[in-house]
Coordinates of N, CA and C in Angstrom, one line a residue:
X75 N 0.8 -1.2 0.0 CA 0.0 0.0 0.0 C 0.9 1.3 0.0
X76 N 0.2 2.0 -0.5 CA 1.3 3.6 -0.7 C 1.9 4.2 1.0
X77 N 0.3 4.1 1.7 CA 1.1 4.2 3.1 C 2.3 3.8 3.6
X78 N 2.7 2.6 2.8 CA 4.3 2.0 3.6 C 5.1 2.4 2.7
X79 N 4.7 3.4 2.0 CA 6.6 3.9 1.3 C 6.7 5.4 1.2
X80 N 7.9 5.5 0.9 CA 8.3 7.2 0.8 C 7.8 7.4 -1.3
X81 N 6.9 8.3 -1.2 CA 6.9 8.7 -2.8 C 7.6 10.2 -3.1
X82 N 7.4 11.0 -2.4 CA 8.2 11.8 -2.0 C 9.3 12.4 -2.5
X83 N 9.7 13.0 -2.7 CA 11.0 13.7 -2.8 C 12.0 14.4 -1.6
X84 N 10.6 15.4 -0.6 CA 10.9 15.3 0.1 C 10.7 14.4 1.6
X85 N 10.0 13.4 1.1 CA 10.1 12.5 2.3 C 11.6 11.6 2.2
X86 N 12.2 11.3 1.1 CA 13.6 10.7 0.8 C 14.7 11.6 1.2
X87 N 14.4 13.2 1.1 CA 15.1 13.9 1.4 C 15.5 14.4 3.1
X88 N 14.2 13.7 3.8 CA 14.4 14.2 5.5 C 15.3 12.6 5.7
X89 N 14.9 11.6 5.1 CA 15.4 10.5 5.7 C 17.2 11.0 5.5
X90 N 17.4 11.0 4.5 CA 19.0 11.8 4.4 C 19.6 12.6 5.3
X91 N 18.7 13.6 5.4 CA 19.0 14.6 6.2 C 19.0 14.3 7.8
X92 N 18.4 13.1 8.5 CA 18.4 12.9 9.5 C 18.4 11.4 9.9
X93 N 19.2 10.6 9.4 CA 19.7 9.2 9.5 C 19.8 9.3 10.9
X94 N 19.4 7.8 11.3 CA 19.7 7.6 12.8 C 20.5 5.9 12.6
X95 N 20.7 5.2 11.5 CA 20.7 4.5 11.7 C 21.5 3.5 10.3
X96 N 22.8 3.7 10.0 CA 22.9 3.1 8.6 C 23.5 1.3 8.6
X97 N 23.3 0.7 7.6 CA 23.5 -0.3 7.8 C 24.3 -0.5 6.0
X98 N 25.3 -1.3 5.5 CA 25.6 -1.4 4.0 C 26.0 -2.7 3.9
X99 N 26.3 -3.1 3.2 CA 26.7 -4.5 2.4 C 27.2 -4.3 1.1
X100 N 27.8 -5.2 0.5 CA 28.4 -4.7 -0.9 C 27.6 -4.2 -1.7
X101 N 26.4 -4.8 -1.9 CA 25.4 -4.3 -2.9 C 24.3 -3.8 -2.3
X102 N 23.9 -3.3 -1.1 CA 23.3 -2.7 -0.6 C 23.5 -1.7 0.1
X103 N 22.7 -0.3 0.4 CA 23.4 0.4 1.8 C 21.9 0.8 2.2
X104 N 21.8 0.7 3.3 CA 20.4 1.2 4.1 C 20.0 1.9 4.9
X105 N 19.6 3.3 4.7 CA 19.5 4.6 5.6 C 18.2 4.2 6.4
X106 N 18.2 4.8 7.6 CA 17.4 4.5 8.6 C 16.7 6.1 9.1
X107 N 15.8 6.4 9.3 CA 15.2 7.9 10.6 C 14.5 7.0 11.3
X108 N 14.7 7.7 12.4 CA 14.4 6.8 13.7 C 12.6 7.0 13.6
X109 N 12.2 6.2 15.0 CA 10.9 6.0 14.9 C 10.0 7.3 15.1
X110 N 9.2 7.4 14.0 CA 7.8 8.6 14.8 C 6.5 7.8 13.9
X111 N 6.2 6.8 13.4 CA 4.9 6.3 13.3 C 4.7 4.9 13.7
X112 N 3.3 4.3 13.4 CA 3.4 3.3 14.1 C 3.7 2.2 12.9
X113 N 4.2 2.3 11.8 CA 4.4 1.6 10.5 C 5.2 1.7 10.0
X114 N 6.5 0.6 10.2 CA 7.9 1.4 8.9 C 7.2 1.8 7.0
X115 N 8.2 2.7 6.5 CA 7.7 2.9 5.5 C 8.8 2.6 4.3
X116 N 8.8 2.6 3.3 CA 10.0 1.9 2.2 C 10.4 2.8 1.3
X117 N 11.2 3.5 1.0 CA 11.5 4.2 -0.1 C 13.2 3.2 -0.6
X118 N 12.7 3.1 -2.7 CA 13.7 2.3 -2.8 C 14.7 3.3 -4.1
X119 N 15.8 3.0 -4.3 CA 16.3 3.9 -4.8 C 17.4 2.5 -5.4
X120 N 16.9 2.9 -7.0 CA 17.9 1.7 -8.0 C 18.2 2.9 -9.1
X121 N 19.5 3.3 -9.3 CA 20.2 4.2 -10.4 C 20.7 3.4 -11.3
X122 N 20.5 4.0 -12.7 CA 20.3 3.1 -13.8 C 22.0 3.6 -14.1
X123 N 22.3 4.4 -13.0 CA 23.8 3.9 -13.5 C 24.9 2.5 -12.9
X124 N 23.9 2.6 -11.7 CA 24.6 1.6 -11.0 C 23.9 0.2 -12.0
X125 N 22.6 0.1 -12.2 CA 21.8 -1.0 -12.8 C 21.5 -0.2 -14.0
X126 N 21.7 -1.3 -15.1 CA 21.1 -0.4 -16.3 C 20.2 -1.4 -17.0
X127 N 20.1 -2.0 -16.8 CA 18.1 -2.5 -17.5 C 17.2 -2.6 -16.9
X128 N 16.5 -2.2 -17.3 CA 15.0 -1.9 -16.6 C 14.8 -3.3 -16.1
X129 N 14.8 -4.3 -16.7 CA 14.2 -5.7 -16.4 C 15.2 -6.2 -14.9
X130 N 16.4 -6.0 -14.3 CA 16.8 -6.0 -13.3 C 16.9 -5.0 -12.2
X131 N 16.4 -3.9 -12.9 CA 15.7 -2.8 -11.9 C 14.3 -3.2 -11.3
X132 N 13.6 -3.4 -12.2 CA 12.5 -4.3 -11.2 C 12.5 -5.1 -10.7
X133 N 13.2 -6.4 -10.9 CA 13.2 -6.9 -10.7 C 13.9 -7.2 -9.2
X134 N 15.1 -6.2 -8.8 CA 15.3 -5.8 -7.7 C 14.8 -5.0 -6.6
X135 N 14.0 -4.2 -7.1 CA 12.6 -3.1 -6.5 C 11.9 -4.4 -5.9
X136 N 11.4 -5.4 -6.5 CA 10.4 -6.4 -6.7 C 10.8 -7.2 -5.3
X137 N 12.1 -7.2 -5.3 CA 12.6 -8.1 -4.4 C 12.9 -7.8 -2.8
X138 N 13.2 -6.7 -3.1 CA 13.3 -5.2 -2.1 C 12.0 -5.3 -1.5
X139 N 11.3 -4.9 -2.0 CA 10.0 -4.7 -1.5 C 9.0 -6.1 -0.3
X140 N 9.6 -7.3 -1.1 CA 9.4 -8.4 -0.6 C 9.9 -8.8 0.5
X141 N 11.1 -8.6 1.0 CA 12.0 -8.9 1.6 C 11.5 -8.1 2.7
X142 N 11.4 -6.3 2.6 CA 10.8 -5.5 3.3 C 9.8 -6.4 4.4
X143 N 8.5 -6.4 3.3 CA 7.4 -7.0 3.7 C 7.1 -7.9 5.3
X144 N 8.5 -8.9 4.9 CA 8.5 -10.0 5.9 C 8.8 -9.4 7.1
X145 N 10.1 -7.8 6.8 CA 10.2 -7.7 8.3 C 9.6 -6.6 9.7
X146 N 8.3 -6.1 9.1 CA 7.8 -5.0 10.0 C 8.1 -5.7 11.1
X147 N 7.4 -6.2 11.5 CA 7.5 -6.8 13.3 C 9.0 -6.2 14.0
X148 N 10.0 -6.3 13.2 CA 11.6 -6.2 13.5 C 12.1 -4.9 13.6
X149 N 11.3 -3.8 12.6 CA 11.7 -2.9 12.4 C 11.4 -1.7 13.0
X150 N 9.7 -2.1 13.3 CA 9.3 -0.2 14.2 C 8.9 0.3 13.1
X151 N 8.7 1.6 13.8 CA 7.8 2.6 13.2 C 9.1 3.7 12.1
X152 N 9.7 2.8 11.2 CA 10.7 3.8 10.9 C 10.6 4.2 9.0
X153 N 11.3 5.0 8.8 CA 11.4 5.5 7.2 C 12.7 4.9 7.1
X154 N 12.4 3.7 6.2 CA 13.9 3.4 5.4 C 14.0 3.5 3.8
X155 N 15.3 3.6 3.5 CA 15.9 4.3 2.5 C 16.9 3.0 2.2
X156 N 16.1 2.4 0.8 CA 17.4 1.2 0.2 C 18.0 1.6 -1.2
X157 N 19.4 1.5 -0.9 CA 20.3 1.9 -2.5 C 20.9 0.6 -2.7
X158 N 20.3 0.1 -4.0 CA 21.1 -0.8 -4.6 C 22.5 -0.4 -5.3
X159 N 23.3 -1.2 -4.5 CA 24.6 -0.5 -5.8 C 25.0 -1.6 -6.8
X160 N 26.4 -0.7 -7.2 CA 26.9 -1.4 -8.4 C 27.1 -3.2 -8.1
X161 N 26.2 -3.8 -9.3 CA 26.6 -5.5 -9.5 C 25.6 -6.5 -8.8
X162 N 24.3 -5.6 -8.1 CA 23.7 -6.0 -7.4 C 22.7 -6.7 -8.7
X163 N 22.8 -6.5 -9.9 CA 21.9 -6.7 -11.4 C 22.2 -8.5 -11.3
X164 N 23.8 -8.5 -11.2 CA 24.5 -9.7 -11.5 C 24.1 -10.9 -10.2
X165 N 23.2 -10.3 -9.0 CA 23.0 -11.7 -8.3 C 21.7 -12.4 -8.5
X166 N 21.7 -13.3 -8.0 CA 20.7 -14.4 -8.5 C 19.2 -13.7 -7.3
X167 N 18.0 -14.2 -7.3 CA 17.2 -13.9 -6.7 C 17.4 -14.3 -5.3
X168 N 17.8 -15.7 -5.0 CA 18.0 -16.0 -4.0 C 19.4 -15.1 -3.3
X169 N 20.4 -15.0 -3.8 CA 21.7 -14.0 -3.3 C 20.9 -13.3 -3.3
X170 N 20.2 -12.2 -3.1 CA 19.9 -10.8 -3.2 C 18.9 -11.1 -1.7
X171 N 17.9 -11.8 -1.5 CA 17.2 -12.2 -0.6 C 17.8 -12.3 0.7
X172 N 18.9 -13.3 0.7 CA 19.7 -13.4 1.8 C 20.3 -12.4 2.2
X173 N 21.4 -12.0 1.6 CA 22.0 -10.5 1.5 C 21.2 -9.3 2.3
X174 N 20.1 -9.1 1.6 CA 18.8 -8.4 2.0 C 18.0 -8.6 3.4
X175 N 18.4 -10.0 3.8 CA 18.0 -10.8 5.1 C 19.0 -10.3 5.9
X176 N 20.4 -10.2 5.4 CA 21.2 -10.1 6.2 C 21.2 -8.7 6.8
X177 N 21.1 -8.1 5.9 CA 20.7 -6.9 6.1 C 19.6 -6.1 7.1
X178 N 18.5 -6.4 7.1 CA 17.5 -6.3 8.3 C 18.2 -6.6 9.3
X179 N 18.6 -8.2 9.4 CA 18.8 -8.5 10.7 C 19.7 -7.5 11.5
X180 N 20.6 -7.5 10.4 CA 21.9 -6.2 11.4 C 21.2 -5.1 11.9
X181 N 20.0 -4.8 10.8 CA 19.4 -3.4 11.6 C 18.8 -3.5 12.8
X182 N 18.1 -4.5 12.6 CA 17.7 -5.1 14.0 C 18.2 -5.3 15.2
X183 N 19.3 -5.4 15.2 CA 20.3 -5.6 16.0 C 21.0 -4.2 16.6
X184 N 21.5 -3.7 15.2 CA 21.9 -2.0 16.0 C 20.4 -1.4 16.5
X185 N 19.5 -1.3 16.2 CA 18.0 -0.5 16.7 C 18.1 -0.8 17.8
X186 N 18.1 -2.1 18.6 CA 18.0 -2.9 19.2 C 19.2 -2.4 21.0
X187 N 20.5 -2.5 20.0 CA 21.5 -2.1 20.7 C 21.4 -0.3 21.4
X188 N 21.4 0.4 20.1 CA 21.5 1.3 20.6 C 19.9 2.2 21.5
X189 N 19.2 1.3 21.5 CA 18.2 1.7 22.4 C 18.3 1.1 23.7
X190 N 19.1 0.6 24.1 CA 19.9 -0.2 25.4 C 21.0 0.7 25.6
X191 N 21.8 1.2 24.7 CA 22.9 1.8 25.1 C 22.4 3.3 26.2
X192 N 21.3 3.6 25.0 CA 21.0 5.2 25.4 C 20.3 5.0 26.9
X193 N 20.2 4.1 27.1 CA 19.3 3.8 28.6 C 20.1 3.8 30.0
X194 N 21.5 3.0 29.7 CA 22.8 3.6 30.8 C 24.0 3.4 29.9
X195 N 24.7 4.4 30.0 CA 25.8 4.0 29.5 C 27.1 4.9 30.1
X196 N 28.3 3.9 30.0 CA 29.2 5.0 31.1 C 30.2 6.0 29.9
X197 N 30.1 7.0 30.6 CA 31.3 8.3 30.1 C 32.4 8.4 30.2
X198 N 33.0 8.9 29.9 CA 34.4 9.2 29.8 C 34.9 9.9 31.4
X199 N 34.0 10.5 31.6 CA 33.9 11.4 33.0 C 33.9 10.3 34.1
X200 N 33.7 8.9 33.9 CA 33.1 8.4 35.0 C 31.9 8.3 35.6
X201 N 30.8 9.1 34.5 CA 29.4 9.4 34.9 C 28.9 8.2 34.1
X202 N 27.1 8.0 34.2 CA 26.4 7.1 33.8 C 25.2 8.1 33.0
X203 N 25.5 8.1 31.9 CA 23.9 8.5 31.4 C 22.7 7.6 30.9
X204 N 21.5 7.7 32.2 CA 20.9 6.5 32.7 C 19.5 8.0 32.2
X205 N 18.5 7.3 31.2 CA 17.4 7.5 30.8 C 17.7 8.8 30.4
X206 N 18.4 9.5 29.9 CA 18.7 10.5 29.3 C 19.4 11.5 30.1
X207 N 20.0 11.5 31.0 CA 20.1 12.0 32.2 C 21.5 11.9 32.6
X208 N 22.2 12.9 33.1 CA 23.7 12.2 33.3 C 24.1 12.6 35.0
X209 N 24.2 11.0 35.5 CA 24.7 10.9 36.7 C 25.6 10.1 37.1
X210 N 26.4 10.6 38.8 CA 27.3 9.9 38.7 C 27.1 8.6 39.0
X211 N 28.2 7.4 39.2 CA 28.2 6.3 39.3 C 27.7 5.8 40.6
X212 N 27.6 6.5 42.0 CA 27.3 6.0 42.8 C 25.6 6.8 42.7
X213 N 25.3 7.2 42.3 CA 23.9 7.5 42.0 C 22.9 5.7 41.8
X214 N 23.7 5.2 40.7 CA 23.4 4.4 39.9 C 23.3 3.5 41.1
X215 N 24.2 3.4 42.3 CA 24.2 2.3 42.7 C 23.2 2.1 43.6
X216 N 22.6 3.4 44.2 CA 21.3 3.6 45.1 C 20.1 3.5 44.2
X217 N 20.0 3.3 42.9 CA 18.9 3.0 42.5 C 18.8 1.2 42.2
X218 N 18.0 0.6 42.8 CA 17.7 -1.0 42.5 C 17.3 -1.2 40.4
X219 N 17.0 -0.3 40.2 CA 16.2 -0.7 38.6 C 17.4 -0.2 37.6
X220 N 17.9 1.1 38.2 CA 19.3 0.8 36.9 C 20.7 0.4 37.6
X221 N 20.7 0.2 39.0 CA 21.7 -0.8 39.2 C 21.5 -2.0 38.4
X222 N 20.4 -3.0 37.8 CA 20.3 -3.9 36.9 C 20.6 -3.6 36.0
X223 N 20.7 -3.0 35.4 CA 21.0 -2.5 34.1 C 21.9 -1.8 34.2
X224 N 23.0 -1.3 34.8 CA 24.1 -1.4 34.4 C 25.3 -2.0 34.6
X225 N 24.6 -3.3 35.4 CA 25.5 -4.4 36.1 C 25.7 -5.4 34.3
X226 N 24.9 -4.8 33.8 CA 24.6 -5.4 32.3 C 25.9 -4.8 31.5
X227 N 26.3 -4.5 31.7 CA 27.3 -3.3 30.7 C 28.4 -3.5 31.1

């Protein structure tokens, strides 16, 4: 449905301008803006310099799109941005799939991470910045709920 993608020019243009999250592969690279709806959305980007026949330009779009599909649950409410690059024409349906698999998952994983990070994480100072907030270490230790969570780190 149109709702799950960027048609836009300037909806491709804020994801650029405000990446939270990149992920690449040899034949892929995948910009991320962090979450503000309740639906990731797809914008795909195939240059006919990088691909030059239309029949593996769709065919890649086609596959892109599919691949997408399977992973809302993973992803959140985010705007992603996929560039196929050069030679990506030359893999077979199934290489592109996995590659493409491989891909989510990493995102999954950094989203994942760095939304843990930002919750405690220690500074350079010796401080802890715990829920947005920056305190020192024995702070941390008088609280029972981020003493768990930084015993994690």
């Amino acid at each position: 449905p149109k709702a799950l993608r960027l048609l836009r020019a300037s909806q491709f243009t804020t994801v650029f301008n405000s990446v939270s999250t990149k992920v690449s592969d040899r034949y892929f690279f995948i910009l991320v803006r962090g979450k503000h709806l309740k639906h990731p959305r797809l914008g795909l980007i195939v240059a006919k310099k990088k691909v030059n026949l239309a029949v593996d330009s769709n065919r890649i779009k086609r596959l892109m799109r599919e691949s997408f599909r399977c992973q809302p649950h993973t992803l959140g409410g985010v705007d992603v941005v996929v560039l196929a690059g050069k030679g990506s024409a030359h893999l077979s349906n199934t290489e592109l799939r996995r590659r493409l698999d491989r891909c989510w998952q990493e995102l999954a994983d950094k989203q994942q991470t760095s939304a843990s990070l930002f919750f405690c994480r220690y500074t350079q100072d010796g401080l802890y910045a715990a829920m947005g907030q920056i305190m020192p270490r024995t702070a941390i230790r008088g609280s029972p709920e981020l003493q768990a969570v930084s015993n994690t780190y």
